[in-house]
């Protein structure tokens, strides 16, 4: 009673000092009543009515329940423990032309770190020598190794593959990506969801109400039956079966498991409020460039007019663009298998580029330039309309066939290619009854083409960066799709930050800028669009677990307390039921660990 049971007295006493109540206070009062009655009976020589075993069994069962509960709760923090375990203790650093092994807390920014094959990368940094691959699955959920070479970024905590890497340190300790992820997950698990505030208010009056019910039970049974010993046991059963603990555990355990599981799959949720808001989202607004598309132009279509082959056209175009840093030039160079030697390469501002290849003058540039050169062919307008209807940017390759006679050889269509998974990711959102909108600064034709390809519910084009937040506000107030929408905004650039902040939930792609990530409530560590539907799905499942747990906790108390007050449960059964209640709530939350992502 006063050995293993001492913790109940300490906790109960602290609760009284704080002018509050808790489960331990109820257990302390209940078992003390049974124990005190037994001592009284023993002193009076009435050893046929002793209840020491009731007190002992109640304490034993409740302690067993607390142990099972702590074991179960420990599993809810496994995501944090797994992330923390990724931190290496030492790093091999090159200083003064010597390689020395240093504790990780002694490594500084700009230190040169040597990472051998198979080792865990100790710091965030940039590769300055070597080539390898990196297993980033624990941080991003990406199952395939990511190739790393010079100028590529590596993240501390990931595992180096088959090659030796020399890395210049860019961030250490608290500033590292891994530390920020751990901090974000811990913050999300520590903060209370709005629904928890309601539960807290109920819990605050729960213990005084139970004490009142126990007192009424004692008096009613005593007055009616004149058996005050039995009346006391019924009152003890009321005190013991009441379980504010189940109410207190219902929300935080589900949030801890939900955010932990999400983090393991590359979905970082900033706080519990974001998790709760996310489950109500019924519309997702996307930026286009870099979010729905890969973020850089690619040569996607080529219409050859003359006798040249597509490879010859590419080779000629690449020859004119050799050494250029223009995005369209890079798109051509990445496709070409070989170049010709070009002379007299001249860039014509606002028009394109011209050069001499094999004593022939070639031109690569805009329609306006072609018209100024009188380069035209029958049906050219139809070809242009066909490509521009898809939102393509068009360049023309032409050559001077004779003096004053320039002929067009090919039309080159460029587009910011839609991400491979985008269409199915949008379908996944529609399956969750979430409407999809695209907000883009791109022209209406290009935007409409992307919208049609992805079956988006609404396309809003030619939006200035500073106006995106206003459009989010309009979508929230209602539109032709839905009224009173809860809107999530997905973006990756600095220009998306105001819209991310204005939305009910901001979702930043992990491949984007730090500014976007700071403005967002949720960060996707991979640029995979499927994670958006996954984030909404895990939030809904987590919220469902919260509702299930709260229903069970209220139902248990609503049924158990009257049964105990009416004498249908003895104190030992009441203690067992109370322990089971807490364990069942935690166990139900742990079922979230079975959740799987779509990718």
XYZ file of C-alpha atoms in Angstrom:
599
model
C 0.000 0.000 0.000
C 2.703 2.473 0.978
C 5.577 0.909 -0.974
C 4.556 0.401 -4.594
C 1.523 2.567 -3.897
C 3.601 5.528 -2.708
C 3.724 7.046 -6.197
C -0.079 7.419 -6.167
C 0.096 9.390 -2.912
C 2.877 11.650 -4.209
C 1.112 12.320 -7.495
C -2.246 12.827 -5.777
C -0.733 15.214 -3.212
C 0.894 17.259 -5.991
C -2.449 17.415 -7.797
C -4.191 18.723 -4.669
C -1.460 21.350 -4.194
C -2.030 22.458 -7.773
C -5.784 22.647 -7.093
C -6.449 20.001 -9.731
C -7.164 16.291 -9.828
C -5.859 13.224 -11.588
C -6.305 9.481 -11.750
C -3.639 8.882 -9.100
C -5.607 10.978 -6.600
C -8.679 8.811 -7.179
C -6.635 5.609 -6.760
C -4.972 6.935 -3.596
C -8.323 7.854 -2.000
C -10.010 4.612 -3.085
C -7.296 2.183 -1.959
C -6.736 4.150 1.260
C -10.435 3.789 2.061
C -10.294 0.010 1.531
C -7.025 -0.257 3.463
C -8.266 1.989 6.298
C -11.488 -0.001 6.638
C -9.477 -3.231 6.847
C -7.186 -1.798 9.549
C -10.235 -0.645 11.513
C -11.859 -4.086 11.252
C -8.620 -5.778 12.301
C -8.307 -3.549 15.392
C -11.923 -4.232 16.294
C -11.255 -7.987 16.013
C -13.589 -8.446 13.051
C -11.160 -10.299 10.784
C -13.898 -11.801 8.598
C -14.369 -8.535 6.687
C -10.889 -7.474 5.618
C -10.175 -5.906 2.242
C -6.382 -5.712 2.184
C -6.323 -7.925 -0.920
C -8.652 -5.506 -2.732
C -6.246 -2.647 -2.139
C -3.229 -4.751 -3.152
C -4.852 -6.130 -6.308
C -6.098 -2.687 -7.363
C -2.606 -1.182 -7.012
C -1.023 -4.191 -8.770
C -3.442 -4.090 -11.697
C -3.109 -0.343 -12.142
C 0.700 -0.497 -11.999
C 0.600 -3.330 -14.541
C -1.622 -1.195 -16.744
C 0.753 1.764 -16.417
C 3.696 -0.474 -17.353
C 1.864 -1.780 -20.435
C 0.843 1.778 -21.267
C 4.427 3.058 -20.984
C 5.614 0.199 -23.207
C 3.016 1.121 -25.785
C 3.720 4.872 -25.503
C 7.420 4.173 -25.985
C 6.577 2.820 -29.425
C 4.966 6.154 -30.319
C 8.371 7.855 -29.994
C 10.229 5.362 -32.171
C 10.234 7.753 -35.135
C 12.203 10.321 -33.114
C 14.561 7.663 -31.768
C 15.161 6.292 -35.259
C 15.970 9.779 -36.574
C 18.250 10.537 -33.612
C 20.102 7.265 -34.186
C 21.103 8.511 -37.651
C 23.541 11.000 -36.124
C 27.132 9.704 -36.388
C 29.384 10.328 -33.396
C 32.591 11.059 -35.319
C 33.747 12.417 -38.669
C 36.977 11.979 -40.636
C 38.194 15.535 -41.283
C 41.073 16.794 -43.430
C 42.986 19.581 -41.665
C 46.498 20.826 -42.445
C 46.891 18.033 -45.007
C 46.171 15.443 -42.330
C 43.164 13.191 -41.882
C 41.942 13.163 -38.290
C 38.928 11.585 -36.645
C 36.980 14.177 -34.637
C 33.869 14.027 -32.446
C 30.993 15.415 -34.464
C 30.599 18.420 -32.126
C 34.132 19.559 -33.038
C 33.500 19.671 -36.785
C 33.117 23.204 -38.145
C 31.458 24.764 -41.165
C 33.805 24.679 -44.216
C 35.706 21.673 -42.819
C 36.598 19.091 -45.461
C 35.082 15.741 -44.484
C 36.060 12.398 -46.020
C 33.261 9.858 -46.324
C 34.224 6.293 -47.150
C 31.958 3.795 -48.952
C 29.176 2.482 -46.736
C 29.671 5.107 -44.021
C 26.924 7.302 -42.646
C 27.412 10.891 -43.800
C 28.142 12.970 -40.659
C 27.403 16.514 -41.902
C 25.387 18.505 -44.398
C 27.674 19.550 -47.209
C 28.563 19.868 -50.884
C 30.577 17.251 -52.768
C 33.888 18.695 -53.966
C 35.501 15.409 -55.060
C 34.313 11.932 -55.933
C 31.140 10.257 -57.111
C 28.839 7.875 -55.309
C 25.199 7.373 -54.375
C 23.364 8.116 -51.161
C 20.677 6.129 -49.344
C 18.256 8.830 -48.150
C 15.361 6.511 -47.307
C 15.286 7.301 -43.575
C 14.965 11.034 -44.225
C 12.857 11.209 -47.371
C 11.248 7.785 -47.726
C 12.888 7.502 -51.175
C 13.659 3.813 -51.638
C 16.218 4.189 -54.441
C 19.767 5.530 -53.898
C 20.354 9.066 -55.164
C 23.450 9.637 -57.314
C 25.948 12.164 -55.949
C 28.786 13.870 -57.773
C 30.716 17.167 -57.620
C 28.534 20.151 -56.550
C 25.714 17.892 -55.357
C 24.351 18.388 -51.841
C 24.589 15.586 -49.263
C 22.634 15.389 -46.019
C 23.964 14.293 -42.651
C 22.487 11.006 -41.466
C 22.189 9.455 -44.934
C 24.397 6.528 -45.989
C 27.136 6.827 -48.605
C 27.110 4.192 -51.327
C 29.952 2.584 -53.227
C 32.230 5.579 -53.829
C 34.550 7.833 -51.800
C 33.208 11.358 -51.289
C 35.074 14.485 -50.224
C 32.564 16.956 -48.818
C 32.783 20.597 -47.755
C 30.684 21.104 -44.626
C 27.815 23.592 -44.911
C 25.836 22.863 -41.719
C 26.470 21.048 -38.444
C 24.675 20.115 -35.240
C 21.494 22.148 -34.643
C 21.681 23.774 -38.094
C 21.737 20.458 -39.950
C 18.781 19.154 -41.931
C 18.481 16.118 -39.652
C 18.352 18.261 -36.499
C 15.695 20.505 -38.024
C 13.608 17.462 -38.963
C 13.891 16.052 -35.427
C 13.012 19.462 -33.953
C 9.961 19.750 -36.204
C 8.681 16.263 -35.337
C 9.273 16.819 -31.601
C 7.463 20.146 -31.800
C 4.497 18.568 -33.583
C 4.283 15.800 -30.994
C 4.579 18.179 -28.035
C 1.954 20.713 -29.097
C -1.725 20.199 -28.387
C -4.320 19.934 -31.114
C -7.380 22.224 -30.797
C -9.562 19.215 -29.946
C -7.247 18.474 -27.003
C -8.137 21.822 -25.412
C -11.772 20.709 -25.191
C -10.674 17.420 -23.620
C -8.493 19.315 -21.127
C -11.468 21.394 -19.993
C -13.507 18.223 -19.471
C -10.641 16.538 -17.610
C -10.310 19.544 -15.295
C -13.810 18.972 -13.873
C -13.697 15.176 -14.195
C -11.996 14.382 -10.861
C -14.190 16.674 -8.690
C -17.298 15.185 -10.334
C -16.045 11.628 -9.650
C -15.343 12.494 -6.005
C -18.884 13.840 -5.741
C -20.348 10.689 -7.363
C -18.317 8.486 -4.987
C -19.598 10.470 -1.992
C -23.201 10.189 -3.209
C -22.678 6.435 -3.772
C -21.337 6.020 -0.228
C -24.222 7.936 1.357
C -26.939 6.370 -0.793
C -25.806 2.783 -0.191
C -25.195 3.473 3.491
C -28.592 5.059 4.082
C -30.540 2.519 2.011
C -28.776 -0.725 3.009
C -27.378 0.331 6.397
C -24.262 -1.628 5.361
C -21.610 1.064 5.455
C -18.791 -1.388 4.706
C -20.454 -2.410 1.442
C -21.282 1.220 0.733
C -17.616 2.113 1.149
C -16.557 -0.659 -1.271
C -19.005 0.610 -3.908
C -17.607 4.118 -3.471
C -14.066 2.726 -3.815
C -15.121 0.974 -7.058
C -16.378 4.316 -8.417
C -13.094 6.028 -7.550
C -10.997 3.252 -9.065
C -12.920 2.678 -12.303
C -12.998 6.360 -13.270
C -10.275 6.942 -15.825
C -9.368 10.513 -16.747
C -6.142 8.974 -18.032
C -7.915 7.503 -21.074
C -9.262 10.963 -21.914
C -5.817 12.479 -21.533
C -4.157 9.859 -23.734
C -6.763 9.802 -26.511
C -5.410 12.741 -28.521
C -1.635 12.978 -27.845
C -0.899 9.294 -28.484
C -2.632 9.379 -31.872
C -0.802 12.604 -32.789
C 2.577 11.183 -31.732
C 2.078 8.042 -33.814
C 0.576 9.894 -36.795
C 3.318 12.532 -37.030
C 6.009 9.918 -36.417
C 4.751 7.614 -39.168
C 4.392 10.571 -41.542
C 7.969 11.702 -40.807
C 9.273 8.210 -41.518
C 7.787 8.474 -45.006
C 9.109 11.970 -45.721
C 6.092 14.039 -44.610
C 7.080 16.590 -41.948
C 4.136 18.105 -40.076
C 5.062 21.271 -38.171
C 2.495 21.044 -35.359
C -0.600 19.251 -34.100
C -2.878 22.065 -35.250
C -1.631 21.579 -38.824
C -2.379 17.863 -38.566
C -5.918 18.589 -37.388
C -6.528 21.261 -40.040
C -5.186 19.037 -42.807
C -7.882 16.425 -42.302
C -10.530 19.032 -43.218
C -8.841 20.113 -46.461
C -11.200 19.862 -49.434
C -9.182 21.804 -52.012
C -5.518 21.835 -52.995
C -4.052 24.724 -55.003
C -0.818 24.045 -56.893
C 1.870 26.260 -58.265
C 2.803 24.975 -61.732
C 6.504 25.459 -62.343
C 8.613 23.112 -60.254
C 5.569 21.690 -58.474
C 3.385 20.055 -61.116
C 6.206 20.298 -63.661
C 9.921 19.517 -63.427
C 10.791 23.225 -63.425
C 12.984 23.436 -66.534
C 12.180 23.351 -70.272
C 12.734 20.237 -72.327
C 12.630 19.723 -76.069
C 9.431 17.697 -76.380
C 8.459 17.962 -80.053
C 10.241 18.567 -83.331
C 8.567 19.119 -86.704
C 11.110 18.690 -89.535
C 10.283 20.538 -92.777
C 13.212 19.611 -95.028
C 15.137 16.479 -95.940
C 17.289 16.449 -92.796
C 16.794 13.751 -90.171
C 15.789 14.663 -86.593
C 19.315 13.802 -85.414
C 20.815 16.131 -88.018
C 18.448 18.919 -86.960
C 19.417 18.421 -83.319
C 23.099 18.404 -84.189
C 22.806 21.658 -86.137
C 20.759 23.354 -83.402
C 23.233 22.207 -80.749
C 26.131 23.578 -82.793
C 24.570 27.037 -82.709
C 23.955 26.801 -78.950
C 27.300 25.331 -77.834
C 28.444 27.039 -74.633
C 25.154 28.891 -74.088
C 23.579 28.987 -70.609
C 20.099 29.775 -71.906
C 17.495 27.260 -70.602
C 16.296 26.422 -74.136
C 19.898 25.957 -75.258
C 20.485 23.506 -72.420
C 17.372 21.596 -73.463
C 18.752 21.211 -76.994
C 22.267 20.321 -75.855
C 20.947 17.611 -73.539
C 19.222 15.882 -76.486
C 21.901 16.178 -79.169
C 24.195 13.213 -79.792
C 26.889 15.230 -81.616
C 27.708 18.802 -82.613
C 29.030 20.391 -85.786
C 31.801 22.935 -85.613
C 30.169 26.365 -85.827
C 31.917 29.632 -86.710
C 30.950 33.253 -86.278
C 28.367 32.487 -83.590
C 26.390 35.695 -83.045
C 23.625 36.283 -80.524
C 20.881 38.594 -81.793
C 19.216 40.232 -78.792
C 15.571 39.273 -78.415
C 15.636 37.149 -81.553
C 17.999 34.183 -81.324
C 21.410 33.078 -82.529
C 23.100 32.721 -85.929
C 26.285 30.941 -86.980
C 28.124 29.430 -89.933
C 28.304 25.633 -90.214
C 30.060 24.059 -93.221
C 29.989 27.406 -95.050
C 26.213 27.734 -94.625
C 24.481 30.389 -92.519
C 22.021 28.974 -89.950
C 19.499 30.755 -87.746
C 17.815 29.562 -84.548
C 15.248 31.811 -82.943
C 11.791 33.320 -82.706
C 8.887 33.561 -85.131
C 9.276 37.336 -85.310
C 12.873 36.896 -86.465
C 11.850 34.335 -89.071
C 9.270 36.765 -90.441
C 11.890 39.516 -90.630
C 14.048 37.105 -92.664
C 11.048 36.326 -94.908
C 11.310 32.662 -93.946
C 7.942 31.026 -94.499
C 6.362 27.833 -95.802
C 2.857 26.806 -96.723
C 0.907 25.612 -93.687
C 3.338 27.180 -91.201
C 0.544 28.917 -89.284
C -1.244 25.604 -88.755
C 1.959 24.032 -87.449
C 2.495 26.946 -85.076
C -1.092 26.795 -83.790
C -0.784 23.051 -83.279
C 2.287 23.455 -81.051
C 1.174 26.619 -79.252
C -2.189 25.017 -78.362
C -0.199 22.629 -76.175
C 1.449 25.555 -74.455
C 4.810 24.949 -76.116
C 7.465 27.608 -76.578
C 8.505 27.440 -80.252
C 11.924 28.034 -81.787
C 12.683 27.853 -85.502
C 15.813 26.455 -87.156
C 16.447 27.950 -90.602
C 19.277 28.198 -93.120
C 20.251 30.577 -95.886
C 19.744 28.461 -98.991
C 20.817 31.228 -101.354
C 21.303 34.964 -101.245
C 18.159 36.462 -99.736
C 16.466 33.059 -99.485
C 16.118 31.720 -95.926
C 14.196 28.459 -95.501
C 12.872 26.934 -92.294
C 14.227 23.470 -91.575
C 12.319 22.622 -88.388
C 10.059 23.831 -85.610
C 11.270 22.976 -82.108
C 8.649 22.769 -79.346
C 9.786 23.278 -75.748
C 7.768 22.694 -72.597
C 8.218 22.487 -68.865
C 7.380 18.790 -68.698
C 4.687 17.567 -66.335
C 6.068 15.370 -63.567
C 5.694 11.672 -64.228
C 3.542 11.007 -61.159
C 1.435 14.192 -61.404
C -1.627 12.729 -63.158
C -2.018 9.801 -60.756
C -1.306 12.082 -57.784
C -4.193 14.338 -58.859
C -6.398 11.252 -59.256
C -5.471 10.202 -55.710
C -6.631 13.603 -54.418
C -9.903 13.308 -56.331
C -10.431 9.878 -54.743
C -10.182 11.632 -51.369
C -12.881 14.099 -52.563
C -10.354 16.918 -52.736
C -10.726 19.479 -55.539
C -7.602 20.606 -57.417
C -6.684 24.086 -58.649
C -3.589 25.423 -60.409
C -2.345 28.972 -59.757
C 0.325 30.000 -62.238
C 1.906 33.048 -63.767
C 2.176 31.187 -67.084
C 0.084 32.136 -70.113
C -3.475 30.842 -70.383
C -2.764 28.407 -73.254
C 0.134 26.702 -71.498
C -1.807 26.583 -68.233
C -4.946 25.160 -69.874
C -2.932 22.428 -71.572
C -1.434 21.319 -68.234
C -4.867 21.532 -66.613
C -6.401 19.318 -69.301
C -3.582 16.782 -69.129
C -3.994 16.451 -65.352
C -7.815 16.787 -65.195
C -7.555 19.700 -62.759
C -10.851 21.145 -61.524
C -9.821 24.761 -62.096
C -6.957 26.628 -63.779
C -6.079 30.227 -62.888
C -3.362 31.602 -65.180
C -1.331 34.791 -65.611
C -1.294 35.362 -61.846
C 1.330 37.763 -60.529
C 3.334 36.407 -57.548
C 1.999 39.113 -55.235
C -1.602 38.229 -56.197
C -1.450 34.505 -55.405
C -2.409 35.090 -51.765
C -5.498 37.056 -52.903
C -6.591 34.166 -55.108
C -6.165 31.780 -52.155
C -8.455 34.065 -50.151
C -11.052 33.980 -52.943
C -10.895 30.183 -53.086
C -11.399 29.991 -49.319
C -14.476 32.228 -49.434
C -16.077 30.083 -52.113
C -16.061 29.610 -55.841
C -17.827 27.824 -58.632
C -16.317 24.549 -57.368
C -17.183 24.613 -53.666
C -18.344 27.091 -51.064
C -16.314 27.838 -47.932
C -13.279 25.800 -48.879
C -10.454 24.670 -46.621
C -7.526 25.245 -48.972
C -4.023 23.788 -48.969
C -1.414 25.524 -51.133
C 1.475 23.538 -52.611
C 4.558 25.411 -53.809
C 8.333 25.383 -53.870
C 9.544 28.883 -54.654
C 10.088 32.188 -52.869
C 7.166 33.656 -54.840
C 4.884 30.995 -53.317
C 5.629 31.974 -49.692
C 2.770 34.531 -49.289
C 0.237 32.065 -50.722
C 1.572 29.255 -48.520
C 1.098 31.472 -45.472
C -2.386 32.624 -46.559
C -3.722 29.099 -47.129
C -5.310 27.032 -44.351
C -2.339 24.705 -44.812
C 0.884 25.463 -46.684
C 2.684 22.465 -48.174
C 6.267 22.995 -49.342
C 8.144 20.628 -51.597
C 11.442 19.548 -50.025
C 13.157 20.277 -53.338
C 12.207 23.961 -53.027
C 13.541 27.007 -51.215
C 14.044 27.495 -47.472
C 11.679 30.483 -47.606
C 8.841 28.292 -48.891
C 9.529 25.654 -46.239
C 9.471 28.215 -43.410
C 6.126 29.583 -44.633
C 4.583 26.114 -44.864
C 2.974 23.981 -42.149
C 3.974 20.768 -43.905
C 7.170 19.933 -45.785
C 7.445 17.033 -48.215
C 11.032 15.785 -48.065
C 10.692 14.349 -51.568
C 9.314 16.201 -54.562
C 6.848 13.364 -55.142
C 3.316 14.715 -55.561
C 1.762 11.494 -54.235
C 2.871 12.617 -50.767
C 0.185 15.337 -50.789
C -2.614 12.768 -50.888
C -0.633 10.660 -48.411
C -0.389 13.625 -46.010
C -4.149 14.218 -46.163
C -4.781 10.489 -45.775
C -2.598 10.073 -42.656
C -4.137 13.213 -41.116
C -7.650 11.835 -41.652
C -6.686 8.445 -40.255
C -5.028 10.102 -37.248
C -8.081 12.254 -36.592
C -10.316 9.189 -36.881
C -8.156 7.476 -34.245
C -8.553 10.519 -31.990
C -12.332 10.350 -32.369
C -12.330 6.577 -31.759
C -10.190 7.005 -28.650
C -12.344 9.812 -27.269
C -15.507 7.831 -27.958
C -14.058 4.824 -26.136
C -12.843 6.953 -23.214
C -16.233 8.676 -22.778
C -18.189 5.461 -23.378
C -16.056 3.560 -20.876
C -16.580 6.160 -18.146
C -20.248 6.628 -19.024
C -20.917 2.889 -18.637
C -18.335 1.936 -16.008
C -19.065 4.596 -13.383
C -22.835 3.862 -13.116
C -22.136 0.105 -12.999
C -19.695 0.634 -10.124
C -22.076 3.004 -8.318
C -24.932 0.505 -8.620
C -22.793 -2.254 -7.128
C -22.273 -4.408 -10.236
C -18.468 -4.105 -10.102
C -16.222 -4.791 -7.138
C -13.068 -2.672 -6.664
C -10.741 -5.328 -8.134
C -12.718 -5.605 -11.386
C -12.947 -1.822 -11.494
C -9.155 -1.530 -11.219
C -8.637 -4.066 -14.014
C -11.135 -2.255 -16.250
C -9.451 1.092 -15.625
C -6.030 -0.309 -16.554
C -7.472 -1.905 -19.688
C -9.060 1.385 -20.729
C -5.747 3.272 -20.869
C -3.907 0.439 -22.602
C -6.636 0.051 -25.231
C -6.490 3.760 -26.121
C -2.726 3.643 -26.693
C -2.930 0.329 -28.563
C -5.598 1.725 -30.888
C -3.354 4.698 -31.689
C -0.464 2.340 -32.451
C -2.512 0.748 -35.241
C -1.578 3.842 -37.278
C 1.908 2.364 -37.609
C 0.457 -0.090 -40.125
C -0.345 2.759 -42.543
C 1.427 2.594 -45.919
C 2.067 5.367 -48.423
C 0.954 5.130 -52.041
C 4.476 5.455 -53.456
